XYZ file of C-alpha atoms in Angstrom:
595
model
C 43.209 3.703 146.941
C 42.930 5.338 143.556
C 42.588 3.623 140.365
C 45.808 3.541 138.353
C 44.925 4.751 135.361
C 43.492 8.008 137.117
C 46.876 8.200 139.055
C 48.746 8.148 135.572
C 45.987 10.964 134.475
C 47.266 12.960 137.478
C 50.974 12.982 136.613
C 50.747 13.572 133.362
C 48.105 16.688 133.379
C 50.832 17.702 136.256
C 53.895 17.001 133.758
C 51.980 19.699 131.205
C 51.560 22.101 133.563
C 55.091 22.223 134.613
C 55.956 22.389 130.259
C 53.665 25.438 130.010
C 55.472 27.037 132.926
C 58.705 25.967 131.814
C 58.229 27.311 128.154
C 56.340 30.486 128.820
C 59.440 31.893 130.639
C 61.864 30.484 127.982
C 60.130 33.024 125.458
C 59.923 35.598 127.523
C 60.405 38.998 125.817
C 63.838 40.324 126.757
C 67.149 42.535 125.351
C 70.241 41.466 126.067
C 73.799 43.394 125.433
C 76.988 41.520 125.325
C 80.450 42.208 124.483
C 83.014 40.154 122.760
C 85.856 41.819 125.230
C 85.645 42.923 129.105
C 89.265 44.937 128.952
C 90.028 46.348 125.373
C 93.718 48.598 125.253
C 93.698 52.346 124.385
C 92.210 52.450 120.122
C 91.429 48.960 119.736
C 87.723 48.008 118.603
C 85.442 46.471 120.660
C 82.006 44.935 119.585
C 78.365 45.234 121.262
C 75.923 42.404 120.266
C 72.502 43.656 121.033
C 69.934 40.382 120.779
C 65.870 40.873 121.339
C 63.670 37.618 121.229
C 60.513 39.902 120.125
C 59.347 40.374 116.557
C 58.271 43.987 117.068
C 61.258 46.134 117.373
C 60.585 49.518 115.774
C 63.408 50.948 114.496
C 66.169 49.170 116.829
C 68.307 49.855 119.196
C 68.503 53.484 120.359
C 72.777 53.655 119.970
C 72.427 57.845 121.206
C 73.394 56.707 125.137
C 77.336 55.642 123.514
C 78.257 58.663 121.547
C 78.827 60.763 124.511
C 82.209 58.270 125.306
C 82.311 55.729 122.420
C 83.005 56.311 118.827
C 80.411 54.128 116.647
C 82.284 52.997 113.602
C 79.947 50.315 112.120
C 76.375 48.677 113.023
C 75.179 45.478 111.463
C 71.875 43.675 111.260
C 70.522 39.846 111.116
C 67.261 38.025 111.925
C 66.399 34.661 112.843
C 63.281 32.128 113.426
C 62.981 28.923 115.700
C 60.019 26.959 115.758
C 59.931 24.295 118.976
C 56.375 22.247 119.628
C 54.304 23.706 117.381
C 55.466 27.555 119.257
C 57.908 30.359 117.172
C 60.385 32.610 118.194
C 61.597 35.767 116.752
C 65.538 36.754 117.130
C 66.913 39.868 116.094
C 70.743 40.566 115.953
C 72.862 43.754 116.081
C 76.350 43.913 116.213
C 77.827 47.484 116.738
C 81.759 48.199 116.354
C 82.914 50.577 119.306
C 85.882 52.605 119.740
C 86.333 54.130 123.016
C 87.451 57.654 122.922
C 89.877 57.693 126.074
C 90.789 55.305 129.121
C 89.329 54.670 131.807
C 86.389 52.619 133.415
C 83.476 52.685 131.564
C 79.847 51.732 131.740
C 77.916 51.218 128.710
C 74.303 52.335 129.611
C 71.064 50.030 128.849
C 70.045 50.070 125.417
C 66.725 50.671 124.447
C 64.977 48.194 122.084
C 60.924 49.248 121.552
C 59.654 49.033 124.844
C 62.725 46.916 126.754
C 66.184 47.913 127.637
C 68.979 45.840 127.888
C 71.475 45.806 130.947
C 74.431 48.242 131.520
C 77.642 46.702 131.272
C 81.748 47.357 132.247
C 84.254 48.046 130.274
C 87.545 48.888 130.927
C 90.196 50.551 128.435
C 93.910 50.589 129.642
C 96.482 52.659 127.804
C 98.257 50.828 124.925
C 101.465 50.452 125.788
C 102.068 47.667 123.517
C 101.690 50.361 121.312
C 105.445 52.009 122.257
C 108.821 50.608 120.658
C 111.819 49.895 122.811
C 112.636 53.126 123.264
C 108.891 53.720 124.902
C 108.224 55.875 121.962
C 104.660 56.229 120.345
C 104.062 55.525 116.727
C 103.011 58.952 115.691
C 103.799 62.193 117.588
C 101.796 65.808 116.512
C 103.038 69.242 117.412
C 101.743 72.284 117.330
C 103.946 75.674 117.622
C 103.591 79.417 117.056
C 106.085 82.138 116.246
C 105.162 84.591 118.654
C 102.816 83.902 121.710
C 102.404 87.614 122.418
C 101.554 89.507 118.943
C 100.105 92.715 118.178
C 96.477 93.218 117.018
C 96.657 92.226 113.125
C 100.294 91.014 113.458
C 101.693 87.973 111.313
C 101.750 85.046 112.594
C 103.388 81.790 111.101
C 101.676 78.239 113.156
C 103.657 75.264 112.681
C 101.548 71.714 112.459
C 104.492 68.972 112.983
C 103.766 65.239 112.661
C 106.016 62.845 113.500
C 105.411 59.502 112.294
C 107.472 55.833 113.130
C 104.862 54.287 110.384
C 103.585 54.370 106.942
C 100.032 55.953 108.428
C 97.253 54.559 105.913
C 93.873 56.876 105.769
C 95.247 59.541 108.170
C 93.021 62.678 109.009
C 94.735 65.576 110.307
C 92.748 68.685 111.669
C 93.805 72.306 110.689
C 94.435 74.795 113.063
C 91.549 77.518 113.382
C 89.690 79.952 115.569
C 87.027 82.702 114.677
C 89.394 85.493 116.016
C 92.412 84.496 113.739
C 92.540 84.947 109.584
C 94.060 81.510 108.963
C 95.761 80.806 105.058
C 98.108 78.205 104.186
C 101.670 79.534 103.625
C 103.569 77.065 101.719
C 104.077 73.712 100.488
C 104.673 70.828 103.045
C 108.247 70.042 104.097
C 109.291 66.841 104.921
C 112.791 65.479 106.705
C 114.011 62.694 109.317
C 114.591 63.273 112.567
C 115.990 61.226 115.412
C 114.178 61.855 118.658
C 115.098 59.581 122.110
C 116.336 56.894 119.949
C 113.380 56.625 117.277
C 113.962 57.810 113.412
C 110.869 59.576 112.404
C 109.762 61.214 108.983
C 108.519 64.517 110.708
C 105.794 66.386 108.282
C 106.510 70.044 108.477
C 102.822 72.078 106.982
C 103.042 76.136 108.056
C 99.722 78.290 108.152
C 100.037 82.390 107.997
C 97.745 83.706 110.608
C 96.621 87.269 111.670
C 94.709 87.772 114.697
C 91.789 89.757 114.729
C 91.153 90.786 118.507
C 93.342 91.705 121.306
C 92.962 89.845 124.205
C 93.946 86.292 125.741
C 93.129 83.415 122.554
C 93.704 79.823 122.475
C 94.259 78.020 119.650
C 92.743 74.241 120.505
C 94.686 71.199 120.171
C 95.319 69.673 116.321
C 94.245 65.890 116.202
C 95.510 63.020 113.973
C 93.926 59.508 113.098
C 95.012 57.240 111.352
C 95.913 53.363 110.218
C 99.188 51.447 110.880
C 100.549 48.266 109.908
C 102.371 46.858 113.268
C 103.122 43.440 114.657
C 100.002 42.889 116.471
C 98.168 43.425 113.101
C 96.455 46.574 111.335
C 95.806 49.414 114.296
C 94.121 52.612 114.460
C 96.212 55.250 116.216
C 95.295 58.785 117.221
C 97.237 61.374 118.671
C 96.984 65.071 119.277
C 98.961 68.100 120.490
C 98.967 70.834 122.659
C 96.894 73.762 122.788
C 98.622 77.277 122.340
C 97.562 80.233 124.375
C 97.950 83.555 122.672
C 98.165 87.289 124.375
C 97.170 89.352 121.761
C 98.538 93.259 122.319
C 96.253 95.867 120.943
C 97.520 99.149 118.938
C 99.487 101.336 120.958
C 98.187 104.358 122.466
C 101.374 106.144 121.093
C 101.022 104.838 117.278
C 100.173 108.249 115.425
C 98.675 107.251 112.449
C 95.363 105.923 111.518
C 96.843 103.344 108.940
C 98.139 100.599 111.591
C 100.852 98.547 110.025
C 102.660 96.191 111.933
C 105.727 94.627 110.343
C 109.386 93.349 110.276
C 110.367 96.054 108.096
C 109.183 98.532 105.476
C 111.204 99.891 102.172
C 110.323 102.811 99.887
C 111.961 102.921 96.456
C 111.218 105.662 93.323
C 111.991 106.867 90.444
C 110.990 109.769 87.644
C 111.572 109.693 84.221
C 112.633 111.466 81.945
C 114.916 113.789 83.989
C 116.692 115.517 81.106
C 115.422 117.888 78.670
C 112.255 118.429 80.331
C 110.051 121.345 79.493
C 107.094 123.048 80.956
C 103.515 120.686 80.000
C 105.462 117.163 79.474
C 104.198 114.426 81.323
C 106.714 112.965 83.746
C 106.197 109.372 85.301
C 106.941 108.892 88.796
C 106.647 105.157 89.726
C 106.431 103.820 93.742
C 106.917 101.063 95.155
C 106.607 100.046 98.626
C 106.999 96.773 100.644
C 106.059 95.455 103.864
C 107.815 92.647 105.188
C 105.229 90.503 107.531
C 102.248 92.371 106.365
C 99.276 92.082 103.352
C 98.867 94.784 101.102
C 95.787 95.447 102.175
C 97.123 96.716 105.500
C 99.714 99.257 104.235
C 98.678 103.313 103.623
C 97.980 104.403 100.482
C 99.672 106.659 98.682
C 97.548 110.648 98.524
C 99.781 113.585 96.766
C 97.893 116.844 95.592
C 98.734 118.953 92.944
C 100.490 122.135 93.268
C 101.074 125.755 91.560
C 104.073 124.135 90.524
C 102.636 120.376 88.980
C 99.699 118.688 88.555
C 99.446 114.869 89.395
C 97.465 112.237 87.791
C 97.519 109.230 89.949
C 96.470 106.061 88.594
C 95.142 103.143 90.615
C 97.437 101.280 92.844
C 98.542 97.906 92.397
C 98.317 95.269 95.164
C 100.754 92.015 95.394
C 102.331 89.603 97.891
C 105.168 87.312 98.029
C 105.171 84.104 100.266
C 107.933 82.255 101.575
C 108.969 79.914 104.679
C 110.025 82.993 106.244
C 106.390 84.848 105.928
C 104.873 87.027 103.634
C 105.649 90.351 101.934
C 103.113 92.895 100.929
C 103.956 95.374 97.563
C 102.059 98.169 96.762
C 102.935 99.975 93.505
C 101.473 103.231 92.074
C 102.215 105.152 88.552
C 101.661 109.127 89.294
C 101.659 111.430 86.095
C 103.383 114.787 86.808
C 102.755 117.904 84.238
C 105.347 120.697 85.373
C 103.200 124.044 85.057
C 106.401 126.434 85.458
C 109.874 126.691 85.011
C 112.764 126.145 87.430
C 113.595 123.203 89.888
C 110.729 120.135 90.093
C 110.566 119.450 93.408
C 108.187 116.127 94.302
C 106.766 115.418 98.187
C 108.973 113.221 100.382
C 107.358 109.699 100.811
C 107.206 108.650 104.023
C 105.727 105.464 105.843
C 104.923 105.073 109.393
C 105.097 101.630 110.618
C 105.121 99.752 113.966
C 108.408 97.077 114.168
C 106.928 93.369 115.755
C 110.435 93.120 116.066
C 112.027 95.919 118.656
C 108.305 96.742 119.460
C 108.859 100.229 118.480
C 107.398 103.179 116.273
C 109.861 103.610 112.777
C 109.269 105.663 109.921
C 110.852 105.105 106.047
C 111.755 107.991 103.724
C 112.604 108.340 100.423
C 113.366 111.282 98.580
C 112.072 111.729 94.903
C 114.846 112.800 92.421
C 114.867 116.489 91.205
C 114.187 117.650 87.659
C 115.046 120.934 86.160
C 112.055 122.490 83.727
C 112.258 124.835 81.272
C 109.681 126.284 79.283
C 106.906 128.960 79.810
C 104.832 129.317 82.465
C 101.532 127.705 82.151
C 100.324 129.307 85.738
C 99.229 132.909 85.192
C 101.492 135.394 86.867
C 99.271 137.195 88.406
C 98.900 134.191 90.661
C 95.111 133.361 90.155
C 96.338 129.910 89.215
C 94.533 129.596 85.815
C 96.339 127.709 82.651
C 97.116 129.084 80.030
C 95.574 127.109 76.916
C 98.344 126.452 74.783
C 98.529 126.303 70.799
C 98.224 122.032 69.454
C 100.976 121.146 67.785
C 101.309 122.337 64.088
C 102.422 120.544 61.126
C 103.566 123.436 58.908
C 104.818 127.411 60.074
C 101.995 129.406 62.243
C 102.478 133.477 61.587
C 102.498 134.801 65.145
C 99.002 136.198 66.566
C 99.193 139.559 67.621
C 96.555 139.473 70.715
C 96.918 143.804 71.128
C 93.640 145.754 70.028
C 93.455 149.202 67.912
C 92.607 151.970 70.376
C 89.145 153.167 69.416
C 88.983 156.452 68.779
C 86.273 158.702 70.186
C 83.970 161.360 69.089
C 85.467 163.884 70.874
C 89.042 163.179 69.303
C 87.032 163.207 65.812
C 86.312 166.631 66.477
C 89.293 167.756 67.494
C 90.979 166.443 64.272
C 87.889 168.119 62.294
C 88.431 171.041 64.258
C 92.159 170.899 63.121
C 91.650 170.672 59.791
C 89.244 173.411 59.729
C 91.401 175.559 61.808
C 94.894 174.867 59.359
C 92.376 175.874 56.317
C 91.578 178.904 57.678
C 94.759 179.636 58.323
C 96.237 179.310 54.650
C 93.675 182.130 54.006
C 94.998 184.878 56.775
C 92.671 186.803 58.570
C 90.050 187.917 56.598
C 87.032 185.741 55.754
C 86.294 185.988 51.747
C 83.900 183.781 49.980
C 86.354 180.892 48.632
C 87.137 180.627 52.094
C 83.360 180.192 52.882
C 82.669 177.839 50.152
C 85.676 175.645 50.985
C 84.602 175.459 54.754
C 81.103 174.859 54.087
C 82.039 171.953 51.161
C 84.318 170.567 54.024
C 81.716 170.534 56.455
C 79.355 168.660 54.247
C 82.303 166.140 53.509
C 83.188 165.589 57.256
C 79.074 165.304 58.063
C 78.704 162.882 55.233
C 82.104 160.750 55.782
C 80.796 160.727 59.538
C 77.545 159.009 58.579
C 78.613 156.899 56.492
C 81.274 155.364 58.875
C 78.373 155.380 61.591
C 76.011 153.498 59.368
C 79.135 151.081 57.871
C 79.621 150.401 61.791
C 75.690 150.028 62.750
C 75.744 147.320 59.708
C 78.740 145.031 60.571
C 77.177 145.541 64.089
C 73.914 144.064 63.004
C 75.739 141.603 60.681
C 77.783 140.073 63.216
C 74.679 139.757 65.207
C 73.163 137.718 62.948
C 75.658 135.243 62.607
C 75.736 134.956 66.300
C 71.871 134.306 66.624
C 72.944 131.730 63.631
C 75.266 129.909 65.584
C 73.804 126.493 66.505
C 73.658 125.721 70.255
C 73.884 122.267 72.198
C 70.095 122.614 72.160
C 70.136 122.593 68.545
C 72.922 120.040 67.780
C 72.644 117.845 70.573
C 69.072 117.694 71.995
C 68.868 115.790 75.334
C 68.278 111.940 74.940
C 66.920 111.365 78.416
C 63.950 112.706 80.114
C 64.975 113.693 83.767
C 68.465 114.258 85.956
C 68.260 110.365 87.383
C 68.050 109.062 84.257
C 71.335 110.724 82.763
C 73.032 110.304 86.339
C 72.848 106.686 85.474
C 73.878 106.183 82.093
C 76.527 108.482 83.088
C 77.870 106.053 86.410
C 77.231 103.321 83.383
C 79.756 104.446 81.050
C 82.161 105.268 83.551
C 81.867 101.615 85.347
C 82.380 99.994 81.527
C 85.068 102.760 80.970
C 83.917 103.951 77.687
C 85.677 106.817 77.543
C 84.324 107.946 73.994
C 80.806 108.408 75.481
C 81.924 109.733 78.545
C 81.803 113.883 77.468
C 78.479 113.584 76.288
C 77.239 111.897 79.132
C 78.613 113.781 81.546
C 76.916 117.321 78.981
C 73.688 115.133 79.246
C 73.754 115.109 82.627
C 74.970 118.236 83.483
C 72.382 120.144 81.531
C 69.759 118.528 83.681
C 71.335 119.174 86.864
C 72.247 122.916 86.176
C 70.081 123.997 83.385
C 71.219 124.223 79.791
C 71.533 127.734 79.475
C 74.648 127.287 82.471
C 76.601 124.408 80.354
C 78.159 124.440 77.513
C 81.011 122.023 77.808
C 83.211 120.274 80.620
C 84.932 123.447 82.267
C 81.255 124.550 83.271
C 80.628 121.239 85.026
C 84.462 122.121 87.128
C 83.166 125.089 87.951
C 79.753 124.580 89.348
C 80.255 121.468 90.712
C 82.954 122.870 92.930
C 84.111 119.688 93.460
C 88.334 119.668 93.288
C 88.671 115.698 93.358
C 85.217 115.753 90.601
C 87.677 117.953 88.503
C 90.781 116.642 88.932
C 89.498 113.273 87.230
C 87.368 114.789 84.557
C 90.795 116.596 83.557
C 92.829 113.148 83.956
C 90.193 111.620 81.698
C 90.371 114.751 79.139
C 94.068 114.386 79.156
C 93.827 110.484 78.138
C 91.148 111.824 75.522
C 92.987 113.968 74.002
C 96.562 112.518 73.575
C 98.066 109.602 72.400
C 97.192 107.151 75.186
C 94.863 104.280 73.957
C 91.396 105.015 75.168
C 91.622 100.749 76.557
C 93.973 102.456 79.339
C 90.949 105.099 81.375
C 89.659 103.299 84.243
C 86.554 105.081 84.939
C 86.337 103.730 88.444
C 87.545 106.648 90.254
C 85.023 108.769 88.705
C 82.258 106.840 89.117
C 82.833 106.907 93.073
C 83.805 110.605 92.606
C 80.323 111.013 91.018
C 78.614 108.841 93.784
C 79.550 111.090 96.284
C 79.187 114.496 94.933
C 75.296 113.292 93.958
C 74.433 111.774 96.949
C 76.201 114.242 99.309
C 77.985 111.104 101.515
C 81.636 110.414 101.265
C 82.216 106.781 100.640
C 84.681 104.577 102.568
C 88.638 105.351 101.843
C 90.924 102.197 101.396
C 92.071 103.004 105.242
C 88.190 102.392 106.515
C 88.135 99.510 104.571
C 90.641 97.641 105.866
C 89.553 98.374 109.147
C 86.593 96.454 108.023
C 88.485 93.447 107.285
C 90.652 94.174 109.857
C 88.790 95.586 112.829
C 90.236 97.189 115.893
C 88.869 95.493 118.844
């Protein structure tokens, strides 16, 4: 039998071993995931406690797993210590806020903490019906609707966002309708009003979006989402909501559309006038004004406006003016142009018909507007030569005193022979005062007359041989633009860009020497000696048309503030480097283009 003090040795070295066992799987390393709800309701918050007993964590739970279903509003973080028989413990706490994003059965997966995971864990969201009034209502109700679900290509569109709300919504974030294929703007102000729907009152939020879509071909426009906060019996909730999706069948041009300017619309008007229409003579400057809108279009979209001169006038077209009006009903694009028209002959003024060519959205058919400009009778002189070459006539400036009429006919020159003859004459009625017979005063008198024909004959040829030389002389003094006005730049590209320069900043005082400058270089100074020479060898008719627009603001009364040199500068661009650049047609099919 053993002692019993060894016995007692026994139990107690037994007793330790048991501790040891005991304590070394207390403080195990481990993660553990708990939530403070099993079955949460449709937007209500639930929260994850992550806990690890380990002091090296790394940079904490991996939270990556629960975006896929959850929402993770907020993460917190705390730490604790425990000491127990002379051992220490490390806790770590995390407490996540989760919103699940639909209903259903869920599993949240293990969450990774350093080298441990936690275990996954069940959730289950139900709808909130607590969440409908007596009339099984919901709170807040979004809609989404579209004014035509089958457009054209580029057709207006007007999207209608409605919220109806049963709440004061605190912190709400509404989305905003959009799609790559679609030009999206805001079209007015929101509207708001009360409406009754199955028994509920609701303040419904009315906010309209212009839209024009950019591709034919099926489109969707995705559903528009709301969140927000609401004070309610069961305490402060988070609603969301969200609408419908619209599917749109987007038409392309028709096949039978004749024109390259595609415009569709609700309607198109033309109006115009001319002024003055009384009293007008041959060179005034008449102003015809138009003005065109487009009812469910931009101004961008519509045609411009392209009228050449004739024998009859010449037009100066200044740049059009772009504009648009929006309302709840849609916008309305206005284009507006100011042509200058110089009558060139006499009679009745008779200006193109305007026409627009348009495609209705609403009977889905091809229309065309007209207007007719009024009629002016001119009266005057011709300023068209009659022999129908086409070439002005320069016309006198105005004078401040009387002008003596110019007679413009030259004295026939008279010719050698018909000298002789009248020589010949006079000799011939001298002899004749004598009769037939030749006597010595008869001699003397011819021969003295000879001498004084020969002599006056000489004397007139050397009088004319000295003006001649004279008048050459003062010619050969004449000063030249290579005297006067030496060239300030050293080569063609040089000049070509101080000239594009001063047409850009439309300085119209430098804008004839420039253009000499440049002009010289190009064709040689001996070929240029003012503007008319540049019209003629460039052979450019839209390069002279606005050189002679910008002569005719030079020289009259207009302020030089009103020459926009824009026109010319492209002009210039395209005669120099031999490539048209883009009309306003091309480049709305650039912001426009037809898929």
């Amino acid at each position: 039998m053993l002692p019993k003090t060894a016995l007692l040795r026994g139990l107690n070295l037994t007793l330790s071993f048991i501790f040891l066992l005991v304590s070394s799987n207390l403080y195990a390393a481990s993660v553990t995931a708990t939530l403070d709800k099993q079955t949460i309701y449709e937007n209500d918050v639930v929260q994850l406690t992550i806990r690890t007993d380990f002091p090296e964590t790394g940079q904490g739970p991996d939270l990556s797993v629960l975006k896929r279903d959850f929402e993770v509003l907020s993460q917190s973080q705390n730490s604790q210590f425990r000491f127990n028989l002379g051992t220490s413990q490390s806790l770590s706490f995390w407490v996540i806020s989760l919103m699940p994003k639909s209903t259903g059965d869920f599993v949240i997966p293990a969450i990774q903490v350093g080298n441990l995971a936690s275990e996954p864990i069940k959730l289950k969201v139900k709808t909130a019906q607590q969440l409908l009034d007596e009339n099984g209502n919901p709170p807040v109700i979004i809609d989404l609707e579209v004014s035509q679900e089958q457009p054209y290509l580029q057709q207006e569109l007007i999207i209608s966002l409605k919220l109806y709300s049963a709440f004061a919504l605190q912190n709400a974030n509404i989305s905003t309708p959009n799609h790559p294929n679609l030009l999206i703007e805001r079209l007015a102000d929101d509207q708001i009003h009360y409406e009754e729907v199955n028994g509920t009152q609701y303040q419904v939020i009315t906010r309209d979006y212009l839209a024009f879509p950019q591709q034919s071909g099926q489109l969707e426009i995705p559903p528009q989402k709301i969140s927000a906060m609401i004070n309610t019996n069961l305490g402060r909730r988070l609603i969301k909501a969200q609408s419908n999706a619209i599917k749109l069948d987007v038409l392309p041009i028709p096949a039978s559309y004749p024109s390259d300017d595609w415009l569709p619309a609700t309607q198109v008007s033309l109006s115009n006038s001319l002024s003055p229409t009384a009293d007008v003579k041959v060179g005034d400057t008449l102003i015809w004004e138009i003005e065109a809108f487009a009812k469910g279009a931009l101004p961008e979209q519509m045609p411009a406006f392209a009228y050449a001169s004739t024998r009859d006038y010449k037009l100066y077209p200044q740049p059009a003016k772009l504009s648009s009006h929006k309302s709840d009903t849609g916008i309305t694009g206005e284009q507006s142009i100011r042509i200058e028209v110089v009558p060139t002959i006499p009679g009745k003024l008779i200006l193109p018909e305007i026409e627009i060519v348009y495609w209705n959205t609403k009977t889905r058919q091809l229309e065309r507007t007209y207007a007719v400009p009024p009629s002016v009778e001119v009266t005057g002189i011709s300023l068209v030569d009659p022999t129908g070459k086409g070439k002005a006539q320069k016309l006198l400036a105005p004078q401040t005193g009387s002008v003596a009429p110019i007679s413009l006919a030259k004295p026939e020159e008279k010719t050698k022979s018909d000298e002789a003859d009248i020589l010949e004459g006079e000799v011939q009625l001298t002899t004749q005062e004598t009769g037939s017979s030749w006597s010595v005063k008869s001699i003397i008198i011819a021969i003295l007359l000879f001498i004084a024909g020969t002599t006056l004959i000489s004397a007139t040829f050397l009088m004319l041989k000295k003006r001649k030389t004279i008048n050459s002389d003062k010619l050969e003094e004449v000063p030249t633009l290579q005297v006067f006005a030496p060239l300030n730049t050293h080569d063609e590209k040089t000049a070509y860009q101080e000239l594009i320069n001063a047409c850009q900043n439309h300085d119209l005082k430098s804008l004839r020497g420039k253009c000499l400058e440049w002009a010289r270089h190009r064709w040689g100074e001996d070929r240029i000696n003012g503007l008319d020479d540049i019209k003629r060898l460039s052979e450019s008719s839209s390069l002279s048309q606005l050189i002679m627009e910008a002569e005719l603001i030079m020289y009259s009364n207009t302020a030089a503030t009103d020459w926009d040199g824009s026109d010319l500068a492209d002009a210039l661009e395209e005669f120099y480097s031999g490539e048209a650049k883009p009309s306003q047609s091309s480049k709305l099919k650039t912001l426009y283009p037809n898929f």
